[in-house]
Coordinates of C-alpha atoms in Angstrom, one line a residue:
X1 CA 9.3 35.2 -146.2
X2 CA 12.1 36.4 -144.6
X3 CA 12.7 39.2 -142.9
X4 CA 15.8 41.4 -142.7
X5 CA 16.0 43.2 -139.1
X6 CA 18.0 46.0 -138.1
X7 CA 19.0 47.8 -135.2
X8 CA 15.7 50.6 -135.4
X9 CA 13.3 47.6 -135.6
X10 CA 14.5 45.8 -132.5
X11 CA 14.4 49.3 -131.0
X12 CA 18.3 49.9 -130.9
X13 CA 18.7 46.7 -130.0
X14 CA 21.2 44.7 -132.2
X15 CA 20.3 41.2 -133.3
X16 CA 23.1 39.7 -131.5
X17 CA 22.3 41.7 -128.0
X18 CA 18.7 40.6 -128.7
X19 CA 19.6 37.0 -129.2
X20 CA 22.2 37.4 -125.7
X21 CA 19.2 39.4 -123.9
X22 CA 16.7 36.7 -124.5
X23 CA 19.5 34.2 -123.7
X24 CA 20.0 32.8 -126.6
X25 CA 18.1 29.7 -126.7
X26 CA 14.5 28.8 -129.3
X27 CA 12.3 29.1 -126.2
X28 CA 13.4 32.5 -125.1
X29 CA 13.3 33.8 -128.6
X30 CA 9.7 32.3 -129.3
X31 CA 8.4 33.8 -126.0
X32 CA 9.9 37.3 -126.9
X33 CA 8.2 37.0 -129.9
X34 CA 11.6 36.9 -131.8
X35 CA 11.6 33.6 -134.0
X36 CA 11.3 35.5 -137.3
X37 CA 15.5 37.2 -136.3
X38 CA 16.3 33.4 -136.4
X39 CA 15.5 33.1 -140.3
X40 CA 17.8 35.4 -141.4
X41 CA 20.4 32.3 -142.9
X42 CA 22.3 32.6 -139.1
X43 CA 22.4 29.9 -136.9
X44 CA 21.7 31.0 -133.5
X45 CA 23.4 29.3 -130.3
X46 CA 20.9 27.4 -128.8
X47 CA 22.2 27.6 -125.6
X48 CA 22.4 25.2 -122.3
X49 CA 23.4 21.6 -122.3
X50 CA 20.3 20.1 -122.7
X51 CA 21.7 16.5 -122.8
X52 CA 20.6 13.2 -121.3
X53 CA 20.4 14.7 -117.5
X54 CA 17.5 16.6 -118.5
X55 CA 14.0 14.3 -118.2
X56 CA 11.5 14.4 -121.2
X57 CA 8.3 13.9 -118.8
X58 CA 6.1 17.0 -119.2
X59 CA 6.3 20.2 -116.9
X60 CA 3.3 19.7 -114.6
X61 CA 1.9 23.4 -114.2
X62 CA -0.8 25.3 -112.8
X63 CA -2.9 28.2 -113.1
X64 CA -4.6 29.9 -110.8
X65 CA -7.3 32.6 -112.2
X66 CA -10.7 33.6 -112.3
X67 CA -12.2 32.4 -115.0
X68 CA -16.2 33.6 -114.9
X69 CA -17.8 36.2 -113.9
X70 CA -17.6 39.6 -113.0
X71 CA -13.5 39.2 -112.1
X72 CA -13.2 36.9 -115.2
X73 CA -12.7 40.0 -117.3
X74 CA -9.6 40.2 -116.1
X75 CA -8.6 36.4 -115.3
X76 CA -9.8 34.8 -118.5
X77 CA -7.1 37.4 -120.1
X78 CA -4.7 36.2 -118.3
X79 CA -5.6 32.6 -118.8
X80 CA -5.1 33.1 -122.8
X81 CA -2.0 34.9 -122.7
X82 CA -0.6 32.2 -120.0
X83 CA -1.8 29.3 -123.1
X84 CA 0.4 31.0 -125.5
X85 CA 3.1 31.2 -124.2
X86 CA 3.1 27.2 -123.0
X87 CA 1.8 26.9 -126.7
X88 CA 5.1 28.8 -128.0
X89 CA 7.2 27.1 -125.3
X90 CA 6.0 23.3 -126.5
X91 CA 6.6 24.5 -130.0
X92 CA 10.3 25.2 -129.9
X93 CA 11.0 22.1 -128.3
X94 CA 9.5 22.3 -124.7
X95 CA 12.0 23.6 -121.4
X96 CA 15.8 22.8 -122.4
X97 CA 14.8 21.1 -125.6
X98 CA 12.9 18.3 -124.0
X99 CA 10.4 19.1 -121.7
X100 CA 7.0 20.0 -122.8
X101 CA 4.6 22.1 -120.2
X102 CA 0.6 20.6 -119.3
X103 CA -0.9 23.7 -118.0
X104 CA -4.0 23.0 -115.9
X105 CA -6.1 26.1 -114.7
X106 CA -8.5 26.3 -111.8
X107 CA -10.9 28.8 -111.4
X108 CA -9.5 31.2 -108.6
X109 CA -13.3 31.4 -107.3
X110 CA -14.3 31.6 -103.6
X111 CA -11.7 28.7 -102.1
X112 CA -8.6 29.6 -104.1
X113 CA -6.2 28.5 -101.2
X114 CA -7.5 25.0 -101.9
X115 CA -7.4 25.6 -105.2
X116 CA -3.9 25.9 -105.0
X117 CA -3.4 23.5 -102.2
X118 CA -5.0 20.8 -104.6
X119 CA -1.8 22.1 -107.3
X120 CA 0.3 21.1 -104.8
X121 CA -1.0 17.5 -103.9
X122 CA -1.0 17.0 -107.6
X123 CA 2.8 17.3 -107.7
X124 CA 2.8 20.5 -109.9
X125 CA 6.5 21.8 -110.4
X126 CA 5.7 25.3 -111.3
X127 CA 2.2 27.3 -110.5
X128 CA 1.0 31.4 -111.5
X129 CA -1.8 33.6 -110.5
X130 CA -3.0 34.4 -109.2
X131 CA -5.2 37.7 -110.0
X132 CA -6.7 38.6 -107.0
X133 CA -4.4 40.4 -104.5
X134 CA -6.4 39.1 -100.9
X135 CA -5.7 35.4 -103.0
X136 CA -2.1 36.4 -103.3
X137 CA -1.9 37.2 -99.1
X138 CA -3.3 33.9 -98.6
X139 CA -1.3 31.7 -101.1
X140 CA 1.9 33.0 -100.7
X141 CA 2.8 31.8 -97.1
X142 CA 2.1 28.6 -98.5
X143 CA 4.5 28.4 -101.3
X144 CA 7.4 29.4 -99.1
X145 CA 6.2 26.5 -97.0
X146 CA 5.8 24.2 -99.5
X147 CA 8.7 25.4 -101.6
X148 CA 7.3 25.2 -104.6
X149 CA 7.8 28.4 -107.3
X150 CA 5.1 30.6 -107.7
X151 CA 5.3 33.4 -110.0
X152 CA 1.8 35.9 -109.8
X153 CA 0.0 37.1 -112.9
X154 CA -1.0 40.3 -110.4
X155 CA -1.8 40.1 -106.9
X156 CA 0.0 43.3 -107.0
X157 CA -0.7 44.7 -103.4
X158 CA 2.4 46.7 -101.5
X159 CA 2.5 44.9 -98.3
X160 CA 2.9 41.4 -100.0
X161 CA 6.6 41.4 -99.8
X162 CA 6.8 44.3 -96.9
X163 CA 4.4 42.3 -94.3
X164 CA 3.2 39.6 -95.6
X165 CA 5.8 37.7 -96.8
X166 CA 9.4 39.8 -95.9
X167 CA 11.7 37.4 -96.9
X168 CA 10.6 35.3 -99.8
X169 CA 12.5 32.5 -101.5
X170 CA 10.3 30.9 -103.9
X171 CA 7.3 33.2 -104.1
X172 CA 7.5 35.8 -106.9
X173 CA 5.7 38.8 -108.8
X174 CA 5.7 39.1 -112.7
X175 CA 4.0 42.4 -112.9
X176 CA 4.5 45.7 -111.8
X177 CA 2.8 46.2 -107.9
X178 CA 0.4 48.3 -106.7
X179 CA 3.1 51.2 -105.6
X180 CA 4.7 51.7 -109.3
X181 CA 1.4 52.4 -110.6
X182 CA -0.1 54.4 -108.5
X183 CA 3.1 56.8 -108.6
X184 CA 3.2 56.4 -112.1
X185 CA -0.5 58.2 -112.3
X186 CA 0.3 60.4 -109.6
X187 CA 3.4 61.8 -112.1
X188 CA 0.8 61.4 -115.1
X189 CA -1.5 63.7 -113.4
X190 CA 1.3 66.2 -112.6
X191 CA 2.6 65.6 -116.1
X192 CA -1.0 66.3 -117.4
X193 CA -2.3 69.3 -115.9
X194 CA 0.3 70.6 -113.8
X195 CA 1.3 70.7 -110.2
X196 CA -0.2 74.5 -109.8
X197 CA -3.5 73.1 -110.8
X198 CA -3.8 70.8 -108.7
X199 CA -5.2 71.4 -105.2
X200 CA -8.3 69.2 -104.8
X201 CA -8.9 65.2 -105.5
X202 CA -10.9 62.9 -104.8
X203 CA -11.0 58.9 -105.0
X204 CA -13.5 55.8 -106.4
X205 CA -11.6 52.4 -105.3
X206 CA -12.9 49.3 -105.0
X207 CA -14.2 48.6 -101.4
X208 CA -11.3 45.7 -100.7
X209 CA -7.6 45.3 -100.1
X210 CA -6.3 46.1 -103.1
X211 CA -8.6 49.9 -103.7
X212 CA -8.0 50.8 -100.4
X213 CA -4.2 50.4 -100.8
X214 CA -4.0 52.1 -103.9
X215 CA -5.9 55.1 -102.6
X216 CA -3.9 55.2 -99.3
X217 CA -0.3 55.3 -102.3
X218 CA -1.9 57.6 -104.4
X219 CA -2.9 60.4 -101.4
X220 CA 0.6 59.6 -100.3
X221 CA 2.1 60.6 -103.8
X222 CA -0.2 63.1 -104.7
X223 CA 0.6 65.5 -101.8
X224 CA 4.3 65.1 -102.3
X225 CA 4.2 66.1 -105.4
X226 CA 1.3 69.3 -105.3
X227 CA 0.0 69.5 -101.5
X228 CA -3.4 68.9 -102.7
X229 CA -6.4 68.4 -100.6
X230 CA -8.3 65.0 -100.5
X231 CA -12.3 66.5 -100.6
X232 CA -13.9 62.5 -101.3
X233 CA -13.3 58.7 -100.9
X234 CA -15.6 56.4 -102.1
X235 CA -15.3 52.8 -102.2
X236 CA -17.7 50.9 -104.4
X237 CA -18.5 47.0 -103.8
X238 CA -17.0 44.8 -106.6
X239 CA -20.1 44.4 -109.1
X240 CA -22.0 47.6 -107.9
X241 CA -24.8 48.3 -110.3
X242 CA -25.6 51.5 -108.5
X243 CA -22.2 54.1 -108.2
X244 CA -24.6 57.8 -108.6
X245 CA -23.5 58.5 -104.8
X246 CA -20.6 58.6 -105.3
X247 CA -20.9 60.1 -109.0
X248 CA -22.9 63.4 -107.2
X249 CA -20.3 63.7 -104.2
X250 CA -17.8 64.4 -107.0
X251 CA -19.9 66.3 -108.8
X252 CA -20.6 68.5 -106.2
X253 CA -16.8 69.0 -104.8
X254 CA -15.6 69.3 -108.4
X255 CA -11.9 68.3 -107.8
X256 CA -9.2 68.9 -110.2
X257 CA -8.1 64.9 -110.2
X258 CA -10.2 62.0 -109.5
X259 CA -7.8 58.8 -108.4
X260 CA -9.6 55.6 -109.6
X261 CA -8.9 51.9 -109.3
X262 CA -12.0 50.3 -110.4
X263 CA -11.8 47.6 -113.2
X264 CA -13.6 45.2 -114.9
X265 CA -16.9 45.8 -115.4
X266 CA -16.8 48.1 -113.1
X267 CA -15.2 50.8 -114.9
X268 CA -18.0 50.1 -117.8
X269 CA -20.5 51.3 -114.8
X270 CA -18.6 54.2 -113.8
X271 CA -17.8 55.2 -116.6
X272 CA -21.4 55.6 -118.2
X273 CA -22.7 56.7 -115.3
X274 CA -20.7 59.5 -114.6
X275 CA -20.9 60.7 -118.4
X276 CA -24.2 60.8 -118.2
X277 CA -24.7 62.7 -115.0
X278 CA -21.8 65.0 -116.4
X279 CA -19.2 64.1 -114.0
X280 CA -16.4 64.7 -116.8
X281 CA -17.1 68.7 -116.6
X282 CA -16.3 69.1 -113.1
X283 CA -13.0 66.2 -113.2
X284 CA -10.2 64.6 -115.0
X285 CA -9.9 60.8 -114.2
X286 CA -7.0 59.2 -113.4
X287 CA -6.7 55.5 -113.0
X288 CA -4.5 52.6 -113.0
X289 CA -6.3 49.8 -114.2
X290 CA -9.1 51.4 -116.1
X291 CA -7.6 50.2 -119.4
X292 CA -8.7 46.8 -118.3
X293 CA -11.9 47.4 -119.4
X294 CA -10.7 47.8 -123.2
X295 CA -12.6 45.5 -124.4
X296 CA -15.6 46.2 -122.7
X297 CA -15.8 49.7 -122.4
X298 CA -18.9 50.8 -125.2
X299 CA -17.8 53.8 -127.6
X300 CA -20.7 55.6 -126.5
X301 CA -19.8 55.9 -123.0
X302 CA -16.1 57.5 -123.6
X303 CA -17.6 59.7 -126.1
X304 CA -16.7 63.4 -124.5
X305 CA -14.8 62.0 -121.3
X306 CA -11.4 63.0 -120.3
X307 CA -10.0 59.9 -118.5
X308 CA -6.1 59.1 -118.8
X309 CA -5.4 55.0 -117.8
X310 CA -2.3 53.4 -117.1
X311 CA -1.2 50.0 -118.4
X312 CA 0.5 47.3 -116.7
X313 CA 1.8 46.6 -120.3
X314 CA 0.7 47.8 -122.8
X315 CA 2.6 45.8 -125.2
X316 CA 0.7 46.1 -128.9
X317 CA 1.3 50.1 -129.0
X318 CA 4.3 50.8 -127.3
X319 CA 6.9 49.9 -128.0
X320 CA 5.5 51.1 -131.4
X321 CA 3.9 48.2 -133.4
X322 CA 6.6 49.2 -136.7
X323 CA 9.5 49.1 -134.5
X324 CA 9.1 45.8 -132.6
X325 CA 7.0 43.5 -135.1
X326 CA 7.2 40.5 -132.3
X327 CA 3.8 42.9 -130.8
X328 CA 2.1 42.9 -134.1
X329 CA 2.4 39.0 -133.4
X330 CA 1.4 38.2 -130.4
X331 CA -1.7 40.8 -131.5
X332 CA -2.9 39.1 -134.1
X333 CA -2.8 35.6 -132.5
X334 CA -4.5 37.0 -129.1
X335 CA -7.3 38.3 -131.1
X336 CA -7.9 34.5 -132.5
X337 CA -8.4 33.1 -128.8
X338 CA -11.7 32.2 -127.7
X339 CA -12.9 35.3 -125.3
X340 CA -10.1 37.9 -126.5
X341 CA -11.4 40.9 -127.9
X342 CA -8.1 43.3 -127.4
X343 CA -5.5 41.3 -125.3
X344 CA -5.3 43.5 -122.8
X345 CA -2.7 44.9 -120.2
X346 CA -3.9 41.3 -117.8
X347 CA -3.5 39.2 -121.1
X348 CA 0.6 40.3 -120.5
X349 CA 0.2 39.1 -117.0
X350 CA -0.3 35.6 -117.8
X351 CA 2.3 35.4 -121.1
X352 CA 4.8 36.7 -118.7
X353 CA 4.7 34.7 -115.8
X354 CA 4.7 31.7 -117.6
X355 CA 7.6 33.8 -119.5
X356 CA 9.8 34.8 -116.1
X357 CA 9.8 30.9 -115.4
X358 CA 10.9 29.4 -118.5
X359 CA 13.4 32.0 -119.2
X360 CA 15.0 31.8 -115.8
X361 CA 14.9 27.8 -115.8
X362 CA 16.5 28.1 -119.0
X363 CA 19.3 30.0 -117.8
X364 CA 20.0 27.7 -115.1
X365 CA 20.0 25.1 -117.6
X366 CA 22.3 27.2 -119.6
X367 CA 24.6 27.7 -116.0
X368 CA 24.2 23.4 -114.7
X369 CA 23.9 21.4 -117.9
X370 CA 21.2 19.8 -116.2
X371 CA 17.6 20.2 -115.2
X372 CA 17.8 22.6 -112.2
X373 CA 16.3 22.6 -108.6
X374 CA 13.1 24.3 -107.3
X375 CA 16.1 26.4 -105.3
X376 CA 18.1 27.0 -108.2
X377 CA 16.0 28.2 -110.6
X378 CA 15.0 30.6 -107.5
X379 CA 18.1 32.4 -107.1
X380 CA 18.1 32.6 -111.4
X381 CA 14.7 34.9 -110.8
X382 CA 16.5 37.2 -108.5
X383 CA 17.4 39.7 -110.8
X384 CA 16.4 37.6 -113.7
X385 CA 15.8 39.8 -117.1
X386 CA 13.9 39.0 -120.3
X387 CA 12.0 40.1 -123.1
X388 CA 8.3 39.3 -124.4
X389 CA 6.9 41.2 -127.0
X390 CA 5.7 44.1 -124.7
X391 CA 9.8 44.7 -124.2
X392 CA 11.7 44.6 -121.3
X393 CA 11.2 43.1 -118.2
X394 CA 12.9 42.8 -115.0
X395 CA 12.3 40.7 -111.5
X396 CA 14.2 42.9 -109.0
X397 CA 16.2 40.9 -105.8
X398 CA 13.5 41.3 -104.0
X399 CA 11.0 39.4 -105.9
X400 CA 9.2 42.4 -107.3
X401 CA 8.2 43.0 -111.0
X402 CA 10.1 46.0 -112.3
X403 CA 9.3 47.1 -115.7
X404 CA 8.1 50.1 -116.9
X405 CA 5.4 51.8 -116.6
X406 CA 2.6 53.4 -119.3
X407 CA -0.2 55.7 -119.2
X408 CA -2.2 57.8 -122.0
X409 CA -5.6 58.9 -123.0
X410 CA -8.3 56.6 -122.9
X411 CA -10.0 56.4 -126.4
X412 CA -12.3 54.6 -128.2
X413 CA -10.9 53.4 -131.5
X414 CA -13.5 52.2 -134.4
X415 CA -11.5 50.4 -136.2
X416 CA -10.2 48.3 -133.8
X417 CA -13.7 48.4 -132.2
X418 CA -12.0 48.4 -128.6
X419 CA -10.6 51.1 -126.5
X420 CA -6.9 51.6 -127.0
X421 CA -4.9 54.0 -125.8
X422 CA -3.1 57.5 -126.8
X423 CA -0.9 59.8 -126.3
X424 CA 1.5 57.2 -124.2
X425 CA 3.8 58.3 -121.4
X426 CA 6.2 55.8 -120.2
X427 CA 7.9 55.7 -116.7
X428 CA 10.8 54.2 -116.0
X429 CA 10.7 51.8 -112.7
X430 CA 13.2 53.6 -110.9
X431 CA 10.6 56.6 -110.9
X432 CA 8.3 54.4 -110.1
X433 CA 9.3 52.1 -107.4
X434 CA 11.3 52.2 -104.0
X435 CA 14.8 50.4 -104.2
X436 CA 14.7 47.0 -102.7
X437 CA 15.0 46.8 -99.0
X438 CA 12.7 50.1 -99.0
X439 CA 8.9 50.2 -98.1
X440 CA 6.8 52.0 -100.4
X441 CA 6.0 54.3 -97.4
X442 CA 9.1 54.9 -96.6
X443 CA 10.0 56.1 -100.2
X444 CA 7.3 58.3 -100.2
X445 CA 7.8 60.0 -97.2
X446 CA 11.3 60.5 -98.4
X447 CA 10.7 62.9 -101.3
X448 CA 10.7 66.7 -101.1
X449 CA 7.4 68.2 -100.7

């Protein structure tokens, strides 16, 4: 059937700025989730010079995620969203027209460095993931040696491009880091209750890299922006079947905020633990990756809670599903993959880093008229925009996802028979993050108490 689109249903976005946006060519369109503005009786420039310099051997890619257990809540989401957008990529015609992508995924596991070491003696051209943010510390020293792209699903801890790796070339970040979304529940709690009342908070982080930096971000913010008090840290092991200690210390400080990083299954835990030893009368939760759980998460155990989640992307609600139907999409064919309930905010991780790196290698394409070089397509993803269904996106010059940022009421919705959320705020990444060339700490210690 075709479809007439206007400016309000690309969300002000004219057809023709869409079709320059996404760059113009059937594989940037299909990943944004824009194929149905092609059938409009135009004929849109395909872009590039995809001529007889370009091979028509497959893309040899890789994957790195977890894909069981307890972490595979989060990894197997990514896994799925990462096979769409290969599958959408192979059906317009592959990379410039003639290059199909083979995707092989690995479980990340307890050896991921050989995991991903093993990509590399393979002769993979392009690899992603991973999920875990101590894997991302180990890996990425390796693809600068190797000099091989990587673009991470999350691994999304601060130091990464601060310590870890200062001065990458070839090693990039799809989503948003640890940094932009702790600051953007910092300004959600501010935004929710109010600076004045705010002057006690407490913290539940997992007990490994990635919780401990988010609380150390979070404390940071927090007291810039209300010169609250930090009355309890707790830090749960992953898979913790047990978390009443640290359900009673908050009970018995009774702090305005409660900071949370947990996910997985282990906000399931938390969650119905602390609503059933009445934790939600003494707190309001705050968390960044609770929403990860949306699939999980039972109705019965948000019933009466007050928790407020943010969303890496939360692509199928906002941008609002009757203004940008490329989300209702990408929805509905999530939903039909094996082990997706409600693609979540992780789902997005995979679809766009498979999505940075065909759209940039695109654009080089586009820029050489022939099939670029592992550098080449590098110095596209500086800076390198694009759009997938959950709007936006932006890879800053310093290698950092910069997209915005959401947060809302945690809910449980029956007729979806997920959690969703409502009541979205969206942050902008320049509220979010520090300018490139800044540390996090730095920006932080910058603003006015």
């Amino acid at each position: 059937m075709e479809q007439t689109t206007t400016d309000h249903d690309t969300g002000g976005i004219g057809r023709r700025q869409l079709l320059s946006a996404v760059g113009g060519s059937a594989v940037a369109a299909a990943l944004a989730g824009c194929s149905t503005l092609l059938s409009d009786g135009e004929t849109a420039d395909q872009g590039g010079q995809s001529g007889g310099e370009i091979s028509d051997e497959p893309i040899q890619a890789g994957l790195l995620t977890f894909t069981r257990g307890a972490p595979g809540v989060l990894g197997i989401q990514a896994q799925r969203g990462a096979e769409l957008a290969v599958q959408r990529i192979n059906e317009a015609g592959g990379v410039g027209g003639q290059r199909e992508i083979e995707l092989d995924v690995v479980n990340e596991g307890s050896n991921p460095l050989d995991s991903y070491n093993q990509f590399i003696e393979e002769g993979k051209e392009v690899t992603f993931g991973p999920i875990s943010s101590g894997t991302h510390s180990q890996i990425a020293p390796e693809v600068e040696k190797n000099e091989i792209i990587n673009v991470s699903t999350d691994g999304t801890v601060t130091t990464l491009y601060e310590e870890t790796v200062p001065d990458p070339t070839y090693s990039f970040r799809f989503q948003n880091y640890d940094i932009m979304e702790v600051v953007t529940m910092a300004r959600e709690a501010v935004e929710r209750i109010g600076a004045d009342n705010i002057s006690t908070v407490a913290g539940v982080n997992p007990s490994y890299s990635f919780g401990e930096d988010e609380m150390r971000v979070f404390t940071q913010a927090i007291q810039k922006l209300t010169d609250a008090e930090i009355v309890y840290e707790g830090f749960p092991e992953l898979g913790a079947s047990d978390m009443s200690n640290h359900i009673t210390s908050i009970n018995n400080e009774e702090p305005d905020v409660t900071f949370s990083s947990l996910w997985g299954g282990d906000v399931t835990t938390f969650v119905r633990q602390a609503n059933a030893n009445d934790m939600f009368e003494n707190t309001t939760v705050f968390g960044t990756t609770l929403y990860s759980a949306a699939g999980d998460v039972p109705g019965d155990a948000l019933a009466g809670t007050d928790i407020y989640s943010g969303s890496r992307n939360y692509y199928w609600g906002l941008p609002a599903l009757g203004n940008w139907q490329p989300g209702r999409e990408l929805f509905d064919a999530a939903t039909q993959q094996e082990g997706v309930t409600v693609p979540t905010a992780h789902y997005m991780s995979g679809y766009g880093a498979v999505t940075a790196w065909a759209t940039a290698t695109e654009k080089a394409i586009d820029l050489l008229g022939t099939y670029p070089s592992q550098e080449q397509i590098a110095q596209v993803l500086e800076g390198h925009g694009f759009f997938t269904p959950a709007g936006y996106h932006n890879i800053a010059e310093d290698h950092q996802g910069a997209s915005n940022s959401f947060a809302g009421q945690m809910v449980y919705d029956d007729d979806l028979g997920a959690a969703r959320l409502d009541d979205v705020n969206t942050y902008a990444a320049t509220e979010t993050a520090p300018p490139p060339g800044v540390t996090g700490s730095d920006w932080l210690d910058s603003w006015s108490a």
